[in-house]
Amino acid sequence: MAGTLTPERTAERLCELSADARAAVLLDAAGSLAGVHGVPAERAEEFAALARELFEAVDRADRDIPGGPPEQVEAQVEGGTVYASRTPRWTLAMVGRRAALSSLMLMDLRAVLGELEEGRRIRRSTAVEEPGTGEATEEGAAGESPVPELGREA
């Protein structure tokens, strides 16, 4: 199927989707490196090992908590944040900017994993230009009220 996301391209797709993502790695169910982006080739296996170790540590800590192992992890580290999400088939981890919004980063991880597993492309919204508005100008903006209803006469 044309446009289907491949494991090799998944990490790159995540970094394209999320402006705050610096690097990403995808592991298969066995923990093997399946894709990487934003990391020099000679450090890709090291990045993959760190992602594996992150979930191994979470799983050890989670033994006594009901509900099963967590699907997502967020960890603050020096200079950034690590976000990771997993399914039974894949683990996707990324390093993001410290100021990134956690909910958006985790949503992007889940969306890309869903795209990989289900083959449905993520829909991206774009701004729609209103017909007849033309180009915005400084003069036009100066004449507009930031709260138009206050300019109306009763």
Coordinates of N, CA and C in Angstrom, one line a residue, residues 43-137:
R43 N 26.1 5.8 17.1 CA 25.4 5.8 18.5 C 24.0 5.2 18.5
A44 N 23.5 4.8 17.4 CA 22.2 4.3 17.3 C 21.9 3.1 18.2
E45 N 22.8 2.1 18.3 CA 22.6 1.0 19.2 C 22.6 1.4 20.7
E46 N 23.4 2.4 21.0 CA 23.5 2.9 22.4 C 22.1 3.6 22.7
F47 N 21.6 4.3 21.8 CA 20.3 5.0 22.0 C 19.2 3.9 22.2
A48 N 19.2 2.8 21.4 CA 18.3 1.7 21.5 C 18.4 1.0 22.8
A49 N 19.6 0.8 23.3 CA 19.9 0.2 24.6 C 19.3 1.0 25.7
L50 N 19.4 2.3 25.6 CA 18.9 3.2 26.7 C 17.4 3.1 26.7
A51 N 16.7 3.1 25.5 CA 15.3 2.9 25.5 C 14.8 1.6 26.1
R52 N 15.5 0.5 25.8 CA 15.2 -0.8 26.4 C 15.4 -0.7 27.9
E53 N 16.5 -0.1 28.4 CA 16.7 -0.1 29.8 C 15.7 0.8 30.5
L54 N 15.2 1.8 29.9 CA 14.1 2.7 30.5 C 12.9 1.8 30.8
F55 N 12.4 1.1 29.8 CA 11.2 0.3 30.1 C 11.5 -0.9 31.0
E56 N 12.7 -1.5 31.0 CA 13.0 -2.5 31.9 C 13.0 -2.0 33.4
A57 N 13.5 -0.8 33.6 CA 13.4 -0.2 34.9 C 12.0 0.1 35.3
V58 N 11.2 0.6 34.4 CA 9.8 0.9 34.7 C 9.1 -0.4 35.1
D59 N 9.3 -1.5 34.3 CA 8.7 -2.8 34.6 C 9.1 -3.4 35.9
R60 N 10.3 -3.2 36.3 CA 10.8 -3.7 37.6 C 10.1 -2.9 38.7
A61 N 9.9 -1.6 38.6 CA 9.3 -0.7 39.6 C 7.8 -1.0 39.6
D62 N 7.2 -1.5 38.6 CA 5.7 -1.6 38.5 C 5.2 -2.9 38.9
R63 N 6.0 -3.8 39.4 CA 5.6 -5.2 39.7 C 4.4 -5.3 40.7
D64 N 4.3 -4.4 41.6 CA 3.3 -4.5 42.6 C 2.1 -3.5 42.4
I65 N 2.1 -2.9 41.2 CA 1.0 -1.9 41.0 C 0.0 -2.6 40.0
P66 N -1.3 -2.6 40.4 CA -2.3 -3.3 39.6 C -2.5 -2.5 38.3
G67 N -2.9 -3.3 37.3 CA -3.2 -2.6 36.0 C -2.2 -3.0 34.9
G68 N -1.2 -3.7 35.3 CA -0.2 -4.1 34.2 C 0.9 -3.1 34.0
P69 N 1.8 -3.4 33.1 CA 2.9 -2.5 32.9 C 2.4 -1.2 32.2
P70 N 3.1 -0.1 32.5 CA 2.7 1.2 31.8 C 3.0 1.1 30.3
E71 N 2.2 1.8 29.5 CA 2.5 1.9 28.1 C 3.3 3.1 27.7
Q72 N 3.4 4.1 28.6 CA 4.1 5.3 28.3 C 5.0 5.7 29.5
V73 N 6.0 6.4 29.2 CA 7.0 6.9 30.2 C 7.4 8.3 29.8
E74 N 7.6 9.1 30.8 CA 8.2 10.4 30.6 C 9.3 10.6 31.7
A75 N 10.5 11.0 31.3 CA 11.6 11.2 32.2 C 12.3 12.4 31.9
Q76 N 12.4 13.3 32.9 CA 13.2 14.5 32.8 C 14.7 14.2 32.9
V77 N 15.5 14.6 32.0 CA 16.9 14.4 32.0 C 17.6 15.8 31.8
E78 N 18.9 15.8 32.1 CA 19.6 17.1 31.9 C 19.5 17.5 30.4
G79 N 19.0 18.7 30.2 CA 19.0 19.2 28.8 C 17.8 18.8 28.0
G80 N 16.8 18.0 28.5 CA 15.7 17.6 27.8 C 14.8 16.7 28.5
T81 N 13.9 16.0 27.8 CA 13.0 15.1 28.3 C 12.9 13.8 27.4
V82 N 12.8 12.7 28.0 CA 12.6 11.4 27.3 C 11.2 11.0 27.4
Y83 N 10.6 10.7 26.2 CA 9.2 10.2 26.2 C 9.3 8.9 25.4
A84 N 8.5 8.0 25.9 CA 8.4 6.7 25.3 C 7.0 6.1 25.4
S85 N 6.7 5.3 24.4 CA 5.4 4.6 24.3 C 5.6 3.3 23.7
R86 N 4.8 2.3 24.1 CA 4.9 1.0 23.5 C 3.6 0.3 23.3
T87 N 3.6 -0.6 22.4 CA 2.5 -1.5 22.1 C 3.1 -2.9 22.2
P88 N 2.3 -4.0 22.1 CA 2.9 -5.3 22.2 C 4.0 -5.6 21.1
R89 N 3.9 -4.8 20.0 CA 4.8 -5.1 18.9 C 6.0 -4.1 18.8
W90 N 5.8 -2.9 19.3 CA 6.8 -1.8 19.1 C 7.0 -1.0 20.3
T91 N 8.2 -0.4 20.4 CA 8.5 0.6 21.4 C 9.1 1.8 20.7
L92 N 8.6 3.0 20.9 CA 9.0 4.2 20.3 C 9.4 5.2 21.3
A93 N 10.7 5.6 21.3 CA 11.2 6.6 22.3 C 11.8 7.8 21.6
M94 N 11.7 8.9 22.3 CA 12.2 10.1 21.7 C 12.8 11.0 22.8
V95 N 13.7 11.8 22.4 CA 14.3 12.9 23.2 C 13.7 14.2 22.7
G96 N 13.1 15.0 23.6 CA 12.5 16.2 23.2 C 13.0 17.4 24.0
R97 N 12.7 18.6 23.6 CA 13.1 19.8 24.3 C 12.5 19.7 25.7
R98 N 13.2 20.3 26.6 CA 12.7 20.4 28.0 C 11.3 21.1 28.1
A99 N 11.1 22.1 27.3 CA 9.9 22.9 27.4 C 8.7 22.3 26.6
A100 N 8.9 21.1 26.0 CA 7.8 20.5 25.2 C 6.6 20.1 26.1
L101 N 5.4 20.2 25.6 CA 4.2 19.8 26.3 C 4.1 18.3 26.3
S102 N 4.1 17.7 27.5 CA 4.1 16.3 27.6 C 2.9 15.6 27.0
S103 N 1.7 16.2 27.1 CA 0.5 15.6 26.6 C 0.6 15.5 25.0
L104 N 1.2 16.6 24.4 CA 1.3 16.6 23.0 C 2.4 15.6 22.5
M105 N 3.5 15.5 23.2 CA 4.6 14.6 22.8 C 4.1 13.1 22.9
L106 N 3.4 12.8 24.0 CA 2.9 11.5 24.2 C 1.8 11.2 23.1
M107 N 1.0 12.1 22.8 CA -0.1 12.0 21.8 C 0.6 11.7 20.4
D108 N 1.7 12.4 20.1 CA 2.4 12.2 18.9 C 3.0 10.8 18.8
L109 N 3.6 10.3 19.9 CA 4.1 9.0 20.0 C 3.0 7.9 19.7
R110 N 1.8 8.1 20.3 CA 0.7 7.1 20.1 C 0.2 7.2 18.7
A111 N 0.2 8.4 18.1 CA -0.3 8.6 16.8 C 0.6 7.9 15.8
V112 N 1.9 8.1 15.9 CA 2.8 7.5 15.0 C 2.8 5.9 15.1
L113 N 2.7 5.5 16.4 CA 2.6 4.0 16.6 C 1.4 3.5 15.9
G114 N 0.3 4.2 16.0 CA -1.0 3.8 15.4 C -0.8 3.8 13.9
E115 N -0.2 4.8 13.4 CA 0.1 4.8 11.9 C 0.9 3.6 11.5
L116 N 1.9 3.3 12.2 CA 2.8 2.1 11.9 C 2.0 0.8 11.9
E117 N 1.2 0.6 13.0 CA 0.4 -0.6 13.1 C -0.8 -0.7 12.3
E118 N -1.5 0.4 12.1 CA -2.8 0.3 11.4 C -2.7 0.8 10.0
G119 N -1.7 1.5 9.6 CA -1.5 1.9 8.2 C -2.3 3.2 7.9
R120 N -3.0 3.8 8.9 CA -3.7 5.0 8.6 C -2.8 6.2 8.8
R121 N -2.7 7.1 7.8 CA -1.9 8.3 7.9 C -2.5 9.2 8.9
I122 N -1.7 10.0 9.6 CA -2.1 11.0 10.5 C -2.6 12.2 9.7
R123 N -3.8 12.7 10.0 CA -4.3 13.8 9.3 C -3.7 15.1 10.0
R124 N -3.2 16.0 9.2 CA -2.7 17.2 9.8 C -3.5 18.4 9.3
S125 N -3.8 19.3 10.2 CA -4.7 20.4 9.8 C -3.8 21.5 9.3
T126 N -4.4 22.3 8.4 CA -3.7 23.5 7.9 C -4.7 24.7 8.0
A127 N -4.2 25.8 8.1 CA -5.1 27.0 8.2 C -5.8 27.2 6.9
V128 N -7.0 27.6 7.0 CA -7.9 27.8 5.9 C -8.0 29.3 5.7
E129 N -7.7 29.8 4.5 CA -7.8 31.2 4.2 C -9.3 31.6 3.9
E130 N -9.8 32.6 4.6 CA -11.2 32.9 4.4 C -11.3 33.6 3.0
P131 N -12.3 33.3 2.3 CA -12.5 33.9 1.0 C -12.7 35.4 1.1
G132 N -12.0 36.1 0.2 CA -12.2 37.6 0.1 C -11.5 38.4 1.1
T133 N -10.7 37.7 2.0 CA -10.0 38.5 3.0 C -8.7 39.1 2.5
G134 N -8.2 38.6 1.4 CA -7.0 39.1 0.8 C -5.8 39.0 1.8
E135 N -4.7 39.7 1.5 CA -3.6 39.8 2.3 C -3.7 40.7 3.5
A136 N -3.2 40.2 4.6 CA -3.3 41.1 5.8 C -2.3 42.2 5.7
T137 N -2.8 43.4 6.1 CA -1.9 44.6 6.1 C -1.9 45.2 7.4

